[in-house]
XYZ file of C-alpha atoms in Angstrom:
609
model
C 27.769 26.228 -16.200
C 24.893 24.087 -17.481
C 23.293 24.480 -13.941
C 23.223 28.487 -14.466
C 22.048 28.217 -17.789
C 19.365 25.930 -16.395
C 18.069 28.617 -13.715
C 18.420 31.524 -16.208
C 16.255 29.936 -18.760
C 13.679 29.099 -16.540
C 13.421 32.142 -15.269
C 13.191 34.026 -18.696
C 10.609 31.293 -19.885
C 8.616 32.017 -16.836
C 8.596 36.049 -17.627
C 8.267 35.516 -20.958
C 5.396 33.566 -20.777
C 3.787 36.394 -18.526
C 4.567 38.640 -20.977
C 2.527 36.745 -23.377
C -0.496 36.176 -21.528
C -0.849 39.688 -21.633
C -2.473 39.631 -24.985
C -0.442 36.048 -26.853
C 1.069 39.322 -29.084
C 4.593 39.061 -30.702
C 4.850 42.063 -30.219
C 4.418 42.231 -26.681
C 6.789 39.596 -25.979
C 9.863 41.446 -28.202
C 9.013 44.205 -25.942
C 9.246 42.417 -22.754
C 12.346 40.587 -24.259
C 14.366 44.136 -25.364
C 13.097 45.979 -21.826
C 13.027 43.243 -18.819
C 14.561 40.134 -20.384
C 18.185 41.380 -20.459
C 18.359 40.988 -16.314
C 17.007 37.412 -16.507
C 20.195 36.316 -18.633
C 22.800 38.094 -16.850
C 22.587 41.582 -18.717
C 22.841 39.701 -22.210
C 20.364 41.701 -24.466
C 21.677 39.824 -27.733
C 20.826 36.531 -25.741
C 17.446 37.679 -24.355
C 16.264 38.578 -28.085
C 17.722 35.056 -29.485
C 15.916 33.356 -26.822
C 12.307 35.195 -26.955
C 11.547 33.952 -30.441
C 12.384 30.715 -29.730
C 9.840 30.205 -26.789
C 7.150 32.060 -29.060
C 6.960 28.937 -31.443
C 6.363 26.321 -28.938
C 3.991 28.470 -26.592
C 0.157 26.934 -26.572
C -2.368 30.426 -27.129
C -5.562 30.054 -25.737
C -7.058 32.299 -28.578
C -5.844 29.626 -31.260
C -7.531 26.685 -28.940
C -4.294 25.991 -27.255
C -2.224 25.900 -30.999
C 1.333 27.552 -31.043
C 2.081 30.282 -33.930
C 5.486 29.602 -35.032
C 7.447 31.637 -36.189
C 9.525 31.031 -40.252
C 13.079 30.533 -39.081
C 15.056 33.204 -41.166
C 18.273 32.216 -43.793
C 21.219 33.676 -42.786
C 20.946 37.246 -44.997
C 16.827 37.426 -44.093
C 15.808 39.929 -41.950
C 16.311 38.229 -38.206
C 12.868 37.049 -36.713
C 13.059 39.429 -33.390
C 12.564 42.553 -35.707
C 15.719 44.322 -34.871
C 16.018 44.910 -38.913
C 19.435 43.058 -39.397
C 20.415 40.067 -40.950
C 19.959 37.116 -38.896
C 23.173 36.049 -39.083
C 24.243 39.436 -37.628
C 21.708 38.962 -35.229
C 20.126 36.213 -32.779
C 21.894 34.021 -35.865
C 25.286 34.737 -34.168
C 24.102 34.054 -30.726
C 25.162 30.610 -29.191
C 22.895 29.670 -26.157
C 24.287 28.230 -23.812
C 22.421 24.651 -23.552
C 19.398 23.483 -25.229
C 15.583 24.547 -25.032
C 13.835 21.971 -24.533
C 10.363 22.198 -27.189
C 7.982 21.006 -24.425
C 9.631 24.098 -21.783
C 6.421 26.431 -22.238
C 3.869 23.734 -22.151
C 5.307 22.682 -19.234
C 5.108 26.064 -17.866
C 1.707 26.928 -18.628
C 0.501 23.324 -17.205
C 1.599 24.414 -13.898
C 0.041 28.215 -14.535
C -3.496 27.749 -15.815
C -6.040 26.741 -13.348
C -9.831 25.325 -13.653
C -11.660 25.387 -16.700
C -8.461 27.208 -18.414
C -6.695 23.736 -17.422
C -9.725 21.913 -18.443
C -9.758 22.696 -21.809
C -5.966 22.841 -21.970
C -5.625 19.328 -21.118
C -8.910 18.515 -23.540
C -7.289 19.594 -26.619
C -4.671 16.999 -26.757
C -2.531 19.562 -28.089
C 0.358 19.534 -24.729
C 3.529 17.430 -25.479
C 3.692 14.066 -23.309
C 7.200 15.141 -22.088
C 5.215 18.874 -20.881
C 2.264 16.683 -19.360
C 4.771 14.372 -17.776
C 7.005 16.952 -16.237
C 4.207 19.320 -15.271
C 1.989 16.486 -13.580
C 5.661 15.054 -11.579
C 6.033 18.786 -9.879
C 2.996 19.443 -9.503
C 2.520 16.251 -6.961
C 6.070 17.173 -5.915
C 4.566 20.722 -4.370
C 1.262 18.979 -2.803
C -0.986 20.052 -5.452
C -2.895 16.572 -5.464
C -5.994 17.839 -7.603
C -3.756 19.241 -9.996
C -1.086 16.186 -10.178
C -3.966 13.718 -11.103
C -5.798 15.625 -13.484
C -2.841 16.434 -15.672
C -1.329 12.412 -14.989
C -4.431 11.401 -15.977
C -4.292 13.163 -19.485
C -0.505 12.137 -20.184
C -2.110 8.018 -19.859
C -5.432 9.117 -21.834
C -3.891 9.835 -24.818
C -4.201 6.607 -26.962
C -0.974 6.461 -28.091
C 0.971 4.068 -25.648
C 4.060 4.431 -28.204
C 4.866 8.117 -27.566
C 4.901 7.816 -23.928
C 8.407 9.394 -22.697
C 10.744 6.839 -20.913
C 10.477 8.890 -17.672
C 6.330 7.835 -17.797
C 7.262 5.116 -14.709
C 7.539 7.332 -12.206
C 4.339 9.247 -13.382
C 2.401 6.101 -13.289
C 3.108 5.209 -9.926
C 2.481 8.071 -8.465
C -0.944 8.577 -10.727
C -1.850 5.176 -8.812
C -0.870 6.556 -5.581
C -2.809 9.398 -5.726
C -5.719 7.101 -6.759
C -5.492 5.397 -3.632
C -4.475 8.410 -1.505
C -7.990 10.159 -3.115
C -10.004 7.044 -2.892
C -10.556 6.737 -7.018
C -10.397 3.384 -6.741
C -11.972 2.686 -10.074
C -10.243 4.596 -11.641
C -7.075 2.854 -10.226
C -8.071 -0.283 -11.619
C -8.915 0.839 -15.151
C -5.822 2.621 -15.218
C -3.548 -0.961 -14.602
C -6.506 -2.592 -16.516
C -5.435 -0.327 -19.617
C -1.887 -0.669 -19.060
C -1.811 -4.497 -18.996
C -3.632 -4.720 -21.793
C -2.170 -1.763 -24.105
C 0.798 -0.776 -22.525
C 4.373 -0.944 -23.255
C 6.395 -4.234 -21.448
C 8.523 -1.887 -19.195
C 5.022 -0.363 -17.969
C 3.059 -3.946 -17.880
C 5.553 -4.965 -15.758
C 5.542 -1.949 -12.588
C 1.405 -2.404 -13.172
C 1.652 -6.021 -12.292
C 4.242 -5.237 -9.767
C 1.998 -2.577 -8.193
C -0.904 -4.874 -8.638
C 0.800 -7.821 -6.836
C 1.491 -5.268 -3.809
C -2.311 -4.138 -3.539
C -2.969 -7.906 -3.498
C -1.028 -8.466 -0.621
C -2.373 -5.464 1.357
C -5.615 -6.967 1.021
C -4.485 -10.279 2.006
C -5.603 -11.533 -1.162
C -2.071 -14.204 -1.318
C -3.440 -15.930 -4.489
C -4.229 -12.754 -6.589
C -0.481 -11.635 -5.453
C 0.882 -14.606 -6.306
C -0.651 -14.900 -9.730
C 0.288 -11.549 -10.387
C 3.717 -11.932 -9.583
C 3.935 -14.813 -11.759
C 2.651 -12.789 -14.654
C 5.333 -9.782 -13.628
C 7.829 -12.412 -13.437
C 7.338 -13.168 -17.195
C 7.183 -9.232 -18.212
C 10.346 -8.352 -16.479
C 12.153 -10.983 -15.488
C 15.099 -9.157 -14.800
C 13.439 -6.321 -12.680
C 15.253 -6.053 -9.352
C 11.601 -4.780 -7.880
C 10.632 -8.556 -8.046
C 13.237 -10.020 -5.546
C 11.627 -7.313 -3.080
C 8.288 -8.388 -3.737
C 8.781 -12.210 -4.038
C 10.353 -11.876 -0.237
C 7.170 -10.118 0.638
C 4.723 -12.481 -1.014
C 6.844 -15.768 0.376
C 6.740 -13.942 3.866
C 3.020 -13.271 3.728
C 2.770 -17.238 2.766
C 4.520 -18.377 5.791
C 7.363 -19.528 3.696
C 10.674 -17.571 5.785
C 13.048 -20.103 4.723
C 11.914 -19.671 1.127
C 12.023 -16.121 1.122
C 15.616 -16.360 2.673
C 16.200 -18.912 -0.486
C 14.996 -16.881 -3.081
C 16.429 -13.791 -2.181
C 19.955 -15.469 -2.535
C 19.112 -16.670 -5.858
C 17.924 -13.310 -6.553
C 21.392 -11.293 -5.324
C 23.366 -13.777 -7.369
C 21.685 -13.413 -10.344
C 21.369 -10.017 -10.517
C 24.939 -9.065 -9.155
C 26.200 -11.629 -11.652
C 24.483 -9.044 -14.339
C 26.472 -5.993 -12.820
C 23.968 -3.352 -13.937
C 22.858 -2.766 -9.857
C 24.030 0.598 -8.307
C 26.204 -0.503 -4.763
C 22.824 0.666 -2.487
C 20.537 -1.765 -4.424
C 23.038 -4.693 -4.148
C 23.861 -3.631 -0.409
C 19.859 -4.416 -0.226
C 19.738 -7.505 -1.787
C 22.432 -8.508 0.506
C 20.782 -7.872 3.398
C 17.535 -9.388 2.279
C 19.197 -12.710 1.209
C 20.939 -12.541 5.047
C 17.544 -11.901 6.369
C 14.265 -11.153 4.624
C 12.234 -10.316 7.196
C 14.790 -8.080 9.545
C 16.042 -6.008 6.314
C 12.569 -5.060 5.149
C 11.447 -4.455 8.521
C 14.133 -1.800 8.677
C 13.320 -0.722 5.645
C 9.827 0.086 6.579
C 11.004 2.029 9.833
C 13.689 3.920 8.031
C 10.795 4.933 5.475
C 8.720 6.127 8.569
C 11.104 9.278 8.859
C 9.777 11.009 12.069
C 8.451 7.554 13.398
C 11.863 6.015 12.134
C 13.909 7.121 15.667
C 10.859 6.522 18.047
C 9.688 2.778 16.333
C 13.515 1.931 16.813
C 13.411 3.080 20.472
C 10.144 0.971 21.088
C 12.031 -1.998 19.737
C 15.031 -1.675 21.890
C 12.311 -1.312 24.613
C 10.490 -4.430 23.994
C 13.518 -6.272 24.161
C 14.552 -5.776 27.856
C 11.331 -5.077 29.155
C 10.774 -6.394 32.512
C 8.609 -9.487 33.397
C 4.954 -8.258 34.264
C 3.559 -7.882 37.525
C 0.425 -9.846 38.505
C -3.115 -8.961 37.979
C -5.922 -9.145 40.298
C -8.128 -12.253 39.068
C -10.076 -13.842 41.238
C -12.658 -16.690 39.666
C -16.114 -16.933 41.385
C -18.242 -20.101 42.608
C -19.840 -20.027 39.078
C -16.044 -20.431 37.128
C -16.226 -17.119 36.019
C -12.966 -15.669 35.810
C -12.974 -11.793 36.775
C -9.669 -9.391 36.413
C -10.077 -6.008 37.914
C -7.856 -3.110 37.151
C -5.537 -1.950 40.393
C -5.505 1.542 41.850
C -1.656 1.760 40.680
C -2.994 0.772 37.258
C -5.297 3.108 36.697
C -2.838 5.657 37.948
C -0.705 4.413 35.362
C -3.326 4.523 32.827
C -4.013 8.222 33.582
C -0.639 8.874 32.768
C -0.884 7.408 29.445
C -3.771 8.396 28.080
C -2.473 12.379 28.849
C -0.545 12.173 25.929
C -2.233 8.972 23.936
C -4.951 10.588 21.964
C -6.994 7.722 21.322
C -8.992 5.072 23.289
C -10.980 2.150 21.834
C -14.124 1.581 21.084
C -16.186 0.055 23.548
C -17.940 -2.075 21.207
C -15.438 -2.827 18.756
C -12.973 -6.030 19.122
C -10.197 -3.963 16.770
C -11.522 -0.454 16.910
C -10.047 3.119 18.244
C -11.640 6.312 18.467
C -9.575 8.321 16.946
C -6.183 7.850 14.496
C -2.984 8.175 17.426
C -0.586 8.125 14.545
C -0.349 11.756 13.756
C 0.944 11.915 17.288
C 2.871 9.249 17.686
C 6.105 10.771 18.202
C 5.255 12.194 20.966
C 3.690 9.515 22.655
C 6.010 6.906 21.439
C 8.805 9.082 23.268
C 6.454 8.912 26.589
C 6.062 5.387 26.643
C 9.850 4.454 26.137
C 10.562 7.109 29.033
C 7.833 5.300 31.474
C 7.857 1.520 30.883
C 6.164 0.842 33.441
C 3.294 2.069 31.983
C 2.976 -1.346 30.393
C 2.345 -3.237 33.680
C -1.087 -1.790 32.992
C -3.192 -4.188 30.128
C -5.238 -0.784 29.589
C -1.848 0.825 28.059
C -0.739 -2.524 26.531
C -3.987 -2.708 24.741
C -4.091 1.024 23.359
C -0.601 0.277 22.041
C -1.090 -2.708 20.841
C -4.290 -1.727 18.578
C -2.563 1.096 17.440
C 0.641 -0.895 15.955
C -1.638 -3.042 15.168
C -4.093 -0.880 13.118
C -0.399 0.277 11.093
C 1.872 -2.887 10.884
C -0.923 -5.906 11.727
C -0.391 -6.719 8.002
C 3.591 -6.959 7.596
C 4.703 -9.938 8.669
C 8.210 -8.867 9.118
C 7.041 -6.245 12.329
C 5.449 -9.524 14.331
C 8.998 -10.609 15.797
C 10.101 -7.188 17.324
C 6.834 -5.632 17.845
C 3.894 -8.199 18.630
C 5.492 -11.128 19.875
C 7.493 -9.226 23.079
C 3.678 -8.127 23.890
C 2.433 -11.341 23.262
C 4.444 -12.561 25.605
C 3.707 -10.156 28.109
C 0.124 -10.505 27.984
C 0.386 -14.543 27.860
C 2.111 -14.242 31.613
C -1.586 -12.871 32.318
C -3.671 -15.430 30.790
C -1.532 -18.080 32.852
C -2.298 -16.159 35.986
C -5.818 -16.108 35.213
C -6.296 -19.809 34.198
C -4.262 -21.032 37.553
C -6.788 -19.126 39.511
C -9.726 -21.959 38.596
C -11.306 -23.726 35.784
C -13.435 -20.789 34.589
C -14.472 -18.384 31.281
C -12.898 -15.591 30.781
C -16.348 -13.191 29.629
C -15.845 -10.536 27.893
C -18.394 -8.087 29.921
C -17.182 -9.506 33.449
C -15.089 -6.570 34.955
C -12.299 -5.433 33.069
C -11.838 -9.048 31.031
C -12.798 -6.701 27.753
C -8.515 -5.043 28.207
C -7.190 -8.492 27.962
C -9.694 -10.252 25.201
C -9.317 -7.101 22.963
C -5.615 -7.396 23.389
C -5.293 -10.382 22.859
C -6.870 -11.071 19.827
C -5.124 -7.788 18.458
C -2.277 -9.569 18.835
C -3.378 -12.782 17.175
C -4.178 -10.742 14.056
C -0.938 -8.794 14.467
C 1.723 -12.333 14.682
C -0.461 -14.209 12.009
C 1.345 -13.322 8.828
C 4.685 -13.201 11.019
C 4.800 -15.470 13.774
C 2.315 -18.136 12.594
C 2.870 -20.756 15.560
C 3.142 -18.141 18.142
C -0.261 -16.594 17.175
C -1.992 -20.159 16.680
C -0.675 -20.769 20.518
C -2.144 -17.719 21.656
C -5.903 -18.001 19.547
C -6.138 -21.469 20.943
C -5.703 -20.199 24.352
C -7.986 -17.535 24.139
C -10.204 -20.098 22.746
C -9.998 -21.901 25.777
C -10.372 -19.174 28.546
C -13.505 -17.764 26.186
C -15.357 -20.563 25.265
C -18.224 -18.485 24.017
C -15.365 -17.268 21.476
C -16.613 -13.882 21.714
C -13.501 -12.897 19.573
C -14.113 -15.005 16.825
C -11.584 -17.097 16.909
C -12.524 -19.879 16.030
C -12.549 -19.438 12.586
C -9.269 -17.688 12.371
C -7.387 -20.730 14.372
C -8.909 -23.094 11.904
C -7.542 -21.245 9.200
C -4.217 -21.337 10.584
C -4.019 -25.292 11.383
C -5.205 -25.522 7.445
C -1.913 -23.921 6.556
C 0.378 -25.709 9.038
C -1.462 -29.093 7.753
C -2.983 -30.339 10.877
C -6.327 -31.478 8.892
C -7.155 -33.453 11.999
C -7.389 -30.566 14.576
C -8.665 -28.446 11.830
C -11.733 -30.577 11.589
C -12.240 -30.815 15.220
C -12.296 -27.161 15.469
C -14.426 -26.458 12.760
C -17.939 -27.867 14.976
C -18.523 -25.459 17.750
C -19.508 -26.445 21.178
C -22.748 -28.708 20.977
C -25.856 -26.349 21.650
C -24.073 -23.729 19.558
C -24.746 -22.482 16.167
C -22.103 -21.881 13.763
C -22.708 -18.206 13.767
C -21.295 -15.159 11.633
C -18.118 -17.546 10.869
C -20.432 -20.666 9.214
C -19.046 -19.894 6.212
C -15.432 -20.102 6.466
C -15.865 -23.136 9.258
C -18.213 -25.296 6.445
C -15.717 -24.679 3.738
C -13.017 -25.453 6.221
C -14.629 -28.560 7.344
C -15.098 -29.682 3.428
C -10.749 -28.662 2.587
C -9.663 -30.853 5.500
C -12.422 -33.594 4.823
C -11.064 -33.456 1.570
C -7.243 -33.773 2.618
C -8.203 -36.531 4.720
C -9.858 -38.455 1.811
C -13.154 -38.753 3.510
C -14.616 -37.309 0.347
C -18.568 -38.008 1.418
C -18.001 -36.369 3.908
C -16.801 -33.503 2.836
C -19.404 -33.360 -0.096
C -21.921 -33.327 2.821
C -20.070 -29.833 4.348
C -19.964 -28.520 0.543
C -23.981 -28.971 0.595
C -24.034 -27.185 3.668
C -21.759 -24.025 2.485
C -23.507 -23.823 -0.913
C -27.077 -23.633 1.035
C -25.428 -20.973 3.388
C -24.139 -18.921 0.057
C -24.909 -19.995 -2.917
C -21.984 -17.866 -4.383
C -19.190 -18.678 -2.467
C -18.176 -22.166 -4.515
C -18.345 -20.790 -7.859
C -15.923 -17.685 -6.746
C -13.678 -20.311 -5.371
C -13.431 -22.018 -8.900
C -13.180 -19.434 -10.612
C -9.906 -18.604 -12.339
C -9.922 -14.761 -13.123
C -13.422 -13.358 -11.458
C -14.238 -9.575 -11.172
C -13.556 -8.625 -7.801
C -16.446 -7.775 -5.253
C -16.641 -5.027 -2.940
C -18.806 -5.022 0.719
C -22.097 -3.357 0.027
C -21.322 -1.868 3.665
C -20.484 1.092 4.516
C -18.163 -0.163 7.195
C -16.819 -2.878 5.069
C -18.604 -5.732 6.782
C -20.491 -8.429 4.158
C -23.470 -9.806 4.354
C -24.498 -13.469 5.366
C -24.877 -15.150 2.353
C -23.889 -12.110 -0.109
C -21.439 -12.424 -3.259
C -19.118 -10.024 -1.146
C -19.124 -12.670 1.429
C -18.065 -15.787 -0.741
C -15.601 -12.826 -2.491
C -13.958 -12.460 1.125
C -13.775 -15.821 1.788
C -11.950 -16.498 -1.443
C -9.591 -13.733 -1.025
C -8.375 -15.140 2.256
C -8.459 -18.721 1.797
C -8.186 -19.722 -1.861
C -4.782 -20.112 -2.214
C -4.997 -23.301 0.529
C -7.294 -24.896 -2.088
C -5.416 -24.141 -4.570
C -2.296 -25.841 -2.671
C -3.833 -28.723 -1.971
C -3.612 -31.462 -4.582
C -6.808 -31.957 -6.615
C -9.079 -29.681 -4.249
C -10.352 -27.081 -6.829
C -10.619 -29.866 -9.381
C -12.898 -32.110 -6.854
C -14.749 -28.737 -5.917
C -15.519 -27.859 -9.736
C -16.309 -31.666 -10.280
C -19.099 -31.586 -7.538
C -20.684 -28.431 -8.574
C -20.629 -29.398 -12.165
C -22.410 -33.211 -10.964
């Protein structure tokens, strides 16, 4: 019944409130009420002139700057308030609605009718109810209407008054900060969480510093996550959202057996509390069995139309054939050469018919175009022709493209990247039996497996540390021009696994060499393990170096709390020597100084001397 009553009143409000745009006259709306009403109630004139006076007091008039004109509510023996000329209480008094109106209903409804300046000014009064803002923002992102969601959002958290926010304001938040992202306001994003960590109420602190500890982690910035979390942790310590996110922060750490750990203690505590619905305790379940499987389902099963097809790849990957050899041949010069077959280029044909992307020639990472829109289709293609994989041409294409979506989520490396890895490893042996020789990257088709491979290095780092290391190293060794770069990415890696020894051997590039576009991250690299191996002159001496390379990057390292820094580039790429550089730098490596023992003391300590 209260579902019918629902759908009638809306419907009335909605007519109603045509009926007063006409010219925001009583009048006019009794008229409406008496004439049209009646069929928008189920025939019930008494109804339909109880309920008309009723929407009149709470409807904003743009003639009175968006103020309502409410109406005296009569006494029992006055003369009733839809002008019928009886007593109320032989009127719309003796009417019984059949469920509430709410008082924000035709606020609401003109929210989601006014458009442009009419909106503008709407919005600018500060006259519209926070439960009208709040409901007509939430549908209007519900029905696509970005523009529109944002601008009223944005009004509902403008307001001043963090007190009279409704309860329902989470859900409005998150999506405001989505469609900040979505729309590319990204300063607005931050002074939105900025004002709600600082003003807000706890329950909203918390989902900002939960939100914030997530945008940390997608841009690999572990110690800004981490500190967030900590400080999320301590708003809402009882917020099922953080057992989710502490398994994704330990699994972006490295730490699987942690995350595993924690997400026990999480289940426990929280089922121990017994205020969980059965799906969200079925979920903690499953993560405390295993973190990275369950949230790697969970990412698929978000996917919708991917979910079927990224399942079918998986189940592909796992009994997929060995691969065929290549032709490599290495020359009397040691330079190692792999040319693509007739059958493989046949095969590559095929693929590319329905793979609407290829990459770009002089990018290590890049594609043309975005084959995700698509990738259905072409998804379905591939698991119907394996064999399209025995080509490195269609192993590369797919592997940039997964790699370009999930190369950040460590819990996609096992089932994903590492089958590939695997694949393309059986290649790399081939080609280093055929001689002692460099792989170059302009040397015949040698570009398909260098651009693969180090895809796939950046795709198993987060999720398949060792495994990645393995294959960087051998890369390394085939290209010892490290024409990938990776150099500094391996160093980074035997920083976190603790071999300081190999780290430091790695961080001096072949002799004749400069250091190159990576100087930075191999001086400061060179100084942590120096450090760890307590040959502290040493590493003062690498310290010297980096600070004459960047004079920013050490004091960015210190720093507790600094503003963040954004490329100057269009393209995102920093400068030598550039704030955004040292920013970078921080972002991915700070949280091994922090680790280590005394390191960001020692560092402060020198620059202070």
């Amino acid at each position: 019944m209260l579902a019918v009553w629902v759908e009638q009143l809306l419907g009335f409000s909605s007519g109603a409130l045509k009926a007063i745009r006409q010219d925001e006259r009583y009048p006019t709306l009794m008229t409406w009420a008496r004439k049209e009403g009646p069929t928008l109630v189920g025939g019930n004139l008494p109804m339909a002139q109880a309920l008309a006076p009723e929407l009149w007091s709470q409807t904003p008039l743009e003639r009175l700057d968006f103020a309502t004109e409410p109406l005296a509510r009569p006494g029992r023996n006055e003369p009733c308030w839809c002008d019928s000329g009886r007593k109320t209480k032989q009127c719309c008094g003796a009417v019984r609605l059949p469920g509430p109106v709410p008082g924000h209903l035709m606020w609401m409804l003109s929210l989601r009718e006014w458009k442009g300046n009419t909106l503008k000014a709407a919005l600018a009064s500060g006259r519209a109810p926070a439960q009208g803002l709040l409901e007509a923002g939430l549908i209007a992102a519900e029905t696509g209407q970005r523009g529109r969601a944002q601008q009223i959002l944005e009004s509902l958290f403008e307001r001043g008054d963090w007190s009279q926010l409704p309860e329902q304001a989470e859900p409005a938040f998150e999506i405001l900060i989505d469609l900040y992202q979505e729309r590319g306001f990204h300063r607005k994003r931050e002074a939105l969480l900025d004002a709600v960590l600082e003003h807000g109420p706890l329950f909203l602190r918390g989902v900002a510093l939960e939100r914030l500890c997530l945008m940390h982690l997608d841009a690999d910035d572990l110690d800004s996550a981490r500190a967030a979390f900590v400080r999320a942790q301590q708003a809402l310590p009882d917020s099922p959202t953080l057992a989710y996110i502490e398994a994704m922060l330990l699994l972006h750490e490295g730490h699987e057996q942690e995350a595993a750990e924690r997400a026990r203690f999480w289940f426990r505590r929280l089922a121990r509390q017994g205020e969980l619905d059965p799906d969200q305790l079925e979920f903690l379940a499953d993560l405390a069995e295993n973190p990275g499987a369950t949230l790697a389902e969970q990412l698929l099963n978000a996917e919708e139309d991917l979910a079927g097809p990224l399942a079918s790849l998986q189940a592909l990957l796992e009994v997929l054939p060995t691969a065929p050899r290549l032709q490599v041949t290495c020359s009397d010069e040691g330079r190692l050469m792999y040319r693509q077959s007739d059958r493989e280029q046949a095969l590559i044909t095929a693929w590319l018919a329905c793979f609407p992307a290829e990459a770009v020639s002089e990018s290590p990472l890049g594609l043309e175009d975005d084959p995700w829109p698509a990738a259905g289709e072409w998804l379905a293609e591939l698991c119907a022709h394996p064999e399209w994989l025995d080509a490195p041409a269609v192993l590369q294409g797919l592997t940039l493209a997964l790699t370009t979506r999930f190369g950040s989520l460590p819990w996609m490396a096992p089932s994903l990247f590492v089958p590939l890895a695997e694949r393309l490893e059986r290649w790399l042996e081939q080609a280093a039996a055929e001689g002692t020789g460099t792989l170059i990257w302009d040397d015949g088709d040698n570009a398909l497996l260098l651009r693969t491979g180090l895809a796939l290095v950046v795709g198993m780092e987060r999720g398949a540390r060792q495994h990645s290391r393995r294959l960087a190293e051998r890369l390394l060794a085939l290209d010892d021009h490290d024409s990938l770069g990776l150099r500094e990415l391996v160093l980074d890696q035997l920083l976190r696994d603790g071999r300081d020894s190999e780290a430091l051997a790695i961080s001096y590039p072949p002799e004749g060499e400069e250091l190159g576009e990576a100087a930075l991250s191999l001086l400061l690299g060179r100084a942590l393990s120096l450090f760890r191996l307590e040959r502290l002159d040493e590493a003062a001496e690498a310290l010297e170096k980096a600070r004459r390379y960047n004079a920013h990057a050490l004091a960015l390292l210190c720093a507790e709390n600094p503003r963040p820094v954004t490329a100057a580039s269009r393209d995102g790429l920093t400068e030598p020597g550039s704030r955004a550089e040292g920013w970078q730098y921080r972002t991915l490596m700070r949280d091994q100084w922090r680790t280590t023992p005394g390191a960001l003391a020692w560092l402060q300590a020198w620059l202070d001397g």
